Short mmCIF file of C-alpha atoms and ligand atoms in Angstrom, two decimals:
data_model
loop_
_atom_site.label_atom_id
_atom_site.label_comp_id
_atom_site.label_asym_id
_atom_site.label_seq_id
_atom_site.Cartn_x
_atom_site.Cartn_y
_atom_site.Cartn_z
CA MET A 1 0.87 2.33 -27.82
CA ASN A 2 1.08 -0.67 -25.96
CA ILE A 3 1.46 -1.37 -22.20
CA VAL A 4 3.65 -4.67 -21.56
CA SER A 5 4.87 -6.18 -18.37
CA SER A 6 7.45 -8.34 -19.15
CA VAL A 7 11.11 -7.85 -19.81
CA ALA A 8 11.21 -10.18 -22.69
CA ASP A 9 7.75 -7.88 -24.41
CA VAL A 10 10.31 -5.00 -24.20
CA ARG A 11 13.37 -6.56 -25.58
CA SER A 12 11.54 -7.54 -28.58
CA GLN A 13 9.78 -4.47 -29.05
CA VAL A 14 13.13 -2.73 -29.14
CA LYS A 15 14.93 -4.92 -31.08
CA ASP A 16 12.24 -4.78 -33.77
CA TRP A 17 12.42 -0.94 -33.80
CA ARG A 18 16.63 -1.23 -34.02
CA ARG A 19 16.23 -3.60 -37.00
CA GLN A 20 14.45 -0.76 -38.81
CA GLY A 21 17.28 1.57 -37.59
CA LEU A 22 14.94 3.74 -35.37
CA SER A 23 16.62 5.48 -31.99
CA VAL A 24 15.03 5.16 -28.63
CA GLY A 25 14.31 7.18 -26.05
CA LEU A 26 13.92 6.26 -22.04
CA VAL A 27 11.85 8.39 -19.44
CA PRO A 28 12.08 6.51 -16.04
CA THR A 29 9.17 6.98 -13.82
CA MET A 30 7.14 5.72 -10.82
CA GLY A 31 3.67 6.63 -12.65
CA TYR A 32 0.92 8.83 -11.06
CA LEU A 33 1.95 11.06 -14.11
CA HIS A 34 1.78 14.82 -14.50
CA GLU A 35 2.94 17.93 -16.61
CA GLY A 36 6.67 17.23 -15.27
CA HIS A 37 6.62 13.61 -16.48
CA LYS A 38 5.02 15.10 -19.75
CA SER A 39 7.63 17.22 -20.41
CA LEU A 40 10.17 14.62 -20.19
CA ILE A 41 8.38 12.58 -22.86
CA LEU A 42 7.84 15.28 -24.94
CA ARG A 43 11.17 16.13 -25.20
CA ALA A 44 12.04 12.42 -25.76
CA VAL A 45 9.28 12.07 -28.47
CA ALA A 46 10.82 15.37 -29.99
CA GLU A 47 14.38 13.77 -29.64
CA ASN A 48 13.69 10.11 -30.60
CA ASP A 49 12.09 7.72 -33.27
CA ARG A 50 10.43 5.71 -30.23
CA VAL A 51 10.17 6.72 -26.69
CA VAL A 52 9.61 3.97 -24.02
CA VAL A 53 7.82 5.34 -20.32
CA SER A 54 8.86 2.89 -17.55
CA ASP A 55 5.96 3.11 -15.29
CA PHE A 56 7.35 1.50 -11.58
CA VAL A 57 6.77 1.99 -8.13
CA ASN A 58 10.54 0.69 -7.47
CA PRO A 59 10.21 -0.99 -3.98
CA ILE A 60 13.77 -1.11 -3.04
CA GLN A 61 14.51 2.77 -3.31
CA PHE A 62 11.79 2.90 -0.47
CA GLY A 63 12.98 2.82 2.75
CA PRO A 64 11.12 0.68 5.69
CA ASN A 65 8.88 3.73 7.37
CA GLU A 66 8.34 5.53 3.92
CA ASP A 67 5.52 5.73 1.63
CA LEU A 68 5.91 2.46 -0.44
CA ASP A 69 2.34 0.87 0.02
CA SER A 70 0.42 4.01 -0.27
CA TYR A 71 2.35 6.08 -2.99
CA PRO A 72 -0.68 7.02 -5.58
CA ARG A 73 -1.13 4.32 -8.70
CA ASP A 74 -3.10 4.84 -11.59
CA LEU A 75 -2.40 3.36 -14.69
CA ASP A 76 -5.00 3.99 -16.66
CA ALA A 77 -4.88 7.96 -16.27
CA ASP A 78 -0.62 7.43 -17.12
CA ALA A 79 -1.59 5.66 -20.22
CA ARG A 80 -3.87 8.40 -21.49
CA LEU A 81 -1.30 10.94 -20.51
CA CYS A 82 1.99 8.65 -22.46
CA GLU A 83 -0.44 8.28 -25.67
CA ALA A 84 -1.52 12.46 -25.78
CA ALA A 85 2.01 13.48 -24.97
CA GLY A 86 3.45 10.20 -28.67
CA ALA A 87 4.94 7.82 -26.30
CA HIS A 88 5.07 4.44 -28.04
CA LEU A 89 5.34 1.77 -25.14
CA ILE A 90 4.76 1.75 -21.31
CA PHE A 91 6.75 -1.03 -19.38
CA HIS A 92 5.01 -1.75 -16.66
CA PRO A 93 6.30 -4.58 -14.84
CA ARG A 94 5.23 -5.91 -11.61
CA PRO A 95 7.69 -6.09 -8.53
CA GLU A 96 8.60 -9.44 -9.13
CA ASP A 97 9.00 -8.87 -13.07
CA MET A 98 12.23 -7.45 -11.66
CA TYR A 99 13.11 -8.54 -8.53
CA ALA A 100 13.46 -12.33 -8.65
CA SER A 101 12.79 -13.48 -4.97
CA ASP A 102 16.57 -14.21 -4.19
CA PHE A 103 17.70 -10.79 -6.13
CA CYS A 104 21.34 -9.70 -4.65
CA THR A 105 22.80 -7.72 -6.85
CA PHE A 106 23.05 -4.00 -6.28
CA VAL A 107 24.43 -0.98 -7.99
CA ASP A 108 25.95 1.35 -5.14
CA MET A 109 27.40 4.89 -5.18
CA SER A 110 29.51 6.66 -2.09
CA HIS A 111 30.10 10.45 -2.15
CA LEU A 112 27.32 11.79 -4.07
CA THR A 113 24.84 9.84 -2.29
CA GLU A 114 26.14 10.77 1.31
CA GLY A 115 24.65 14.23 1.53
CA LEU A 116 21.10 15.64 0.73
CA CYS A 117 18.15 13.05 0.47
CA GLY A 118 20.76 10.64 1.19
CA LYS A 119 21.22 11.42 4.70
CA THR A 120 17.77 10.79 5.46
CA ARG A 121 17.31 7.91 2.98
CA PRO A 122 20.37 6.34 3.48
CA THR A 123 19.42 3.01 0.84
CA HIS A 124 17.59 5.16 -1.27
CA PHE A 125 19.94 5.76 -3.76
CA ARG A 126 21.28 2.36 -4.04
CA GLY A 127 17.72 1.30 -5.15
CA VAL A 128 17.78 4.23 -7.89
CA CYS A 129 21.13 3.08 -9.51
CA THR A 130 20.18 -0.91 -9.24
CA VAL A 131 16.68 -0.02 -10.73
CA VAL A 132 17.85 2.61 -13.54
CA SER A 133 20.97 -0.01 -14.53
CA LYS A 134 18.05 -2.66 -15.13
CA LEU A 135 16.00 -0.49 -17.01
CA PHE A 136 18.97 0.84 -19.20
CA HIS A 137 20.21 -3.03 -19.74
CA ILE A 138 16.42 -3.88 -20.76
CA VAL A 139 15.81 -0.81 -22.96
CA ALA A 140 19.40 -0.10 -23.81
CA PRO A 141 18.07 3.33 -25.07
CA ASP A 142 20.50 5.94 -27.02
CA ARG A 143 18.74 8.88 -24.53
CA ALA A 144 17.30 8.81 -21.03
CA TYR A 145 15.43 11.73 -19.71
CA PHE A 146 15.35 12.75 -15.96
CA GLY A 147 14.17 15.81 -14.33
CA GLN A 148 15.94 18.50 -12.63
CA LYS A 149 13.13 18.13 -9.66
CA ASP A 150 15.18 15.53 -8.55
CA ALA A 151 18.73 17.08 -8.74
CA GLN A 152 20.55 14.60 -6.86
CA GLN A 153 19.23 11.88 -8.24
CA LEU A 154 20.21 13.41 -11.87
CA ALA A 155 23.74 14.17 -10.55
CA VAL A 156 23.91 10.57 -9.52
CA ILE A 157 22.70 8.81 -12.89
CA ARG A 158 25.16 11.14 -14.76
CA ARG A 159 28.17 9.76 -12.56
CA MET A 160 26.61 6.24 -12.66
CA VAL A 161 26.75 6.38 -16.54
CA ARG A 162 30.23 7.77 -16.41
CA ASP A 163 31.58 5.74 -14.18
CA LEU A 164 30.12 2.41 -15.57
CA ASN A 165 30.31 3.08 -19.27
CA PHE A 166 26.73 3.05 -20.08
CA ASP A 167 26.65 4.14 -23.63
CA ILE A 168 23.40 6.44 -22.98
CA GLU A 169 22.84 9.96 -23.28
CA ILE A 170 21.41 11.90 -19.98
CA ILE A 171 19.07 14.53 -20.57
CA GLY A 172 18.20 16.57 -17.85
CA CYS A 173 14.99 18.79 -17.76
CA PRO A 174 14.01 21.86 -16.15
CA ILE A 175 11.43 21.69 -13.25
CA VAL A 176 7.88 21.89 -14.07
CA ARG A 177 6.15 24.00 -11.38
CA GLU A 178 2.26 24.45 -10.39
CA GLU A 179 0.83 28.13 -11.10
CA ASP A 180 2.10 29.74 -7.31
CA GLY A 181 5.57 28.00 -7.64
CA LEU A 182 5.28 24.43 -5.99
CA ALA A 183 7.21 22.18 -7.79
CA LYS A 184 4.61 19.39 -9.59
CA SER A 185 5.31 15.90 -7.56
CA SER A 186 3.03 12.96 -7.45
CA ARG A 187 3.27 13.15 -3.77
CA ASN A 188 1.30 16.68 -3.78
CA THR A 189 -1.50 14.58 -3.76
CA TYR A 190 -0.81 13.43 -0.04
CA LEU A 191 -1.53 17.67 0.88
CA ASN A 192 -4.72 18.58 2.73
CA PRO A 193 -6.10 21.72 1.48
CA GLU A 194 -4.22 23.87 4.34
CA GLU A 195 -0.86 21.88 3.73
CA ARG A 196 -1.08 22.51 0.11
CA LYS A 197 -0.93 26.38 0.83
CA ALA A 198 1.68 25.77 2.97
CA ALA A 199 3.76 24.03 0.62
CA VAL A 200 4.71 26.84 -1.81
CA VAL A 201 7.35 28.06 1.14
CA LEU A 202 9.70 25.64 -0.65
CA SER A 203 9.38 27.23 -4.06
CA ARG A 204 9.27 30.84 -2.43
CA ALA A 205 12.93 29.60 -0.48
CA VAL A 206 14.60 28.26 -3.68
CA PHE A 207 13.29 31.49 -5.51
CA LEU A 208 14.87 33.74 -2.63
CA ALA A 209 18.22 31.83 -2.77
CA ARG A 210 18.21 32.37 -6.65
CA SER A 211 17.26 36.19 -6.35
CA LEU A 212 20.10 36.72 -3.50
CA MET A 213 23.03 34.50 -5.63
CA GLU A 214 21.69 36.73 -8.93
CA ARG A 215 21.75 40.23 -6.94
CA GLY A 216 25.44 38.86 -5.89
CA GLU A 217 25.57 37.33 -2.81
CA ARG A 218 28.52 34.77 -2.59
CA ASN A 219 28.63 33.79 0.96
CA ALA A 220 26.65 30.30 0.89
CA SER A 221 25.85 30.58 4.74
CA VAL A 222 24.13 34.15 4.36
CA VAL A 223 21.88 32.55 1.20
CA LEU A 224 21.26 29.27 3.34
CA ALA A 225 20.21 31.40 6.49
CA ALA A 226 17.70 33.29 4.48
CA MET A 227 16.38 30.26 2.79
CA ARG A 228 15.72 28.75 6.69
CA ALA A 229 14.15 31.86 7.83
CA CYS A 230 11.55 31.73 4.72
CA ILE A 231 10.77 28.15 5.52
CA GLU A 232 10.61 28.31 9.71
CA SER A 233 8.07 31.28 8.76
CA GLU A 234 5.50 28.80 8.10
CA PRO A 235 4.26 26.84 10.69
CA LEU A 236 3.35 23.62 8.93
CA ALA A 237 6.51 23.07 7.55
CA ARG A 238 9.66 21.09 9.13
CA ILE A 239 13.08 21.31 7.65
CA ASP A 240 14.67 18.02 6.60
CA TYR A 241 17.71 20.09 5.25
CA VAL A 242 18.81 23.41 3.32
CA GLU A 243 22.03 22.94 1.40
CA ALA A 244 24.13 24.38 -0.80
CA VAL A 245 26.37 21.92 -2.81
CA ASP A 246 28.73 21.68 -5.65
CA ALA A 247 26.18 20.62 -8.38
CA VAL A 248 28.35 18.18 -9.95
CA SER A 249 30.10 16.71 -6.76
CA MET A 250 27.01 17.08 -4.27
CA GLN A 251 29.52 18.47 -1.64
CA PRO A 252 28.96 21.43 0.26
CA VAL A 253 30.38 25.04 -0.63
CA GLU A 254 30.83 27.79 1.35
CA ARG A 255 31.13 30.46 -1.69
CA ILE A 256 28.65 30.54 -4.43
CA GLN A 257 31.10 29.83 -7.27
CA GLY A 258 30.63 28.02 -10.38
CA PRO A 259 27.53 25.63 -10.57
CA VAL A 260 25.83 25.60 -7.20
CA LEU A 261 22.92 23.71 -6.10
CA CYS A 262 20.53 24.94 -3.37
CA ALA A 263 18.18 22.29 -2.37
CA VAL A 264 15.65 21.87 0.11
CA ALA A 265 13.87 18.83 1.66
CA VAL A 266 10.93 20.00 3.99
CA TYR A 267 8.01 18.07 5.88
CA ILE A 268 4.54 19.69 5.60
CA GLY A 269 2.78 17.78 8.04
CA LYS A 270 3.82 14.10 7.39
CA THR A 271 4.68 14.50 3.58
CA ARG A 272 8.31 15.35 2.67
CA LEU A 273 8.66 17.55 -0.35
CA ILE A 274 11.99 18.52 -2.31
CA ASP A 275 12.97 21.60 -4.26
CA ASN A 276 16.15 23.21 -5.94
CA VAL A 277 17.57 25.69 -7.85
CA THR A 278 20.82 25.58 -9.81
CA PHE A 279 22.64 28.78 -10.18
CA GLU A 280 25.69 28.45 -12.75
CA GLY A 281 28.06 31.23 -10.97
P1 LIG B 301 9.14 10.08 -10.44
O1 LIG B 301 7.80 9.37 -11.15
O2 LIG B 301 9.14 10.90 -9.32
O3 LIG B 301 10.14 9.08 -10.08
O4 LIG B 301 9.79 11.03 -11.59
C1 LIG B 301 10.20 10.20 -12.71
C2 LIG B 301 11.19 11.61 -13.53
O5 LIG B 301 10.27 12.73 -13.73
C3 LIG B 301 12.42 11.87 -12.82
O6 LIG B 301 13.47 11.98 -13.45
C4 LIG B 301 11.61 13.36 -12.11
O7 LIG B 301 12.84 14.25 -11.80
C5 LIG B 301 10.83 13.92 -13.15
N1 LIG B 301 10.01 14.80 -12.73
C6 LIG B 301 9.11 14.50 -11.65
N2 LIG B 301 8.65 15.92 -11.14
C7 LIG B 301 9.00 16.66 -11.99
C8 LIG B 301 8.79 18.25 -12.31
N3 LIG B 301 7.86 18.83 -11.35
N4 LIG B 301 9.46 18.94 -12.94
C9 LIG B 301 10.17 17.98 -14.19
N5 LIG B 301 10.64 16.65 -13.74
C10 LIG B 301 10.13 16.48 -12.79
#
């Protein structure tokens, strides 16, 4: 497995594979890889001849007061995980490899990006759409793999691919969780032991929503009130949002009908965590 930082090196490797008629999968990540990322890489390895993992803390998807500088990084550990999972290439650019000092072109999206995480993070999805578009142009994969953990991101990428005619299949992968239910996340490392215990309230809330809907509850406000009460019972938790939205359009729903996403963002101390469940209806 190779680790490269220049766009030209990725392009020449992929060109070589294409000459041999091999298919290519891409797993975009911000590094500090865990079992959640590994599940995406394993799926990509199973479905493609060659797999590229991008490992890049994308500065333009962070807001001015967010955790860009403190975001955890460990390329050596990432390389071991990628190698063990069977990936073929890590693309680890430096910020200046991706963004020239006079960079001024962005991919932006309305509607889907306005609620949920877009409300608290108004420039986040512009950064995500821009970097993912760049990665799609650089790697030109057949398939790209994203986690359901970031459900709004997955919906946004699917829409971007449709709207901008990227010839790339988007594969959504299920959320990988810790034993107590907490969704695995690079940001879980910010939690102290007391906060780590409190963080289980996110998964409790989304599992509660799922069981209410499975038992026939169709009034979204009843489901949302139960989720809020669950989270508010934890003193270290502060709600950013608790929402029920159409799983494709990301618009709020009143009735649970068709695929609905119940999603939460919660501060545990200073750390903002997200979780969700999709109910197929
Ligand atoms: P990140 O490095 O946090 O940007 O995540 C890179 C990709 O891994 C995204 O598509 C995430 O949705 C996905 N991912 C992160 N955590 C998990 C998880 N616990 N289960 C499944 N996928 C995940």
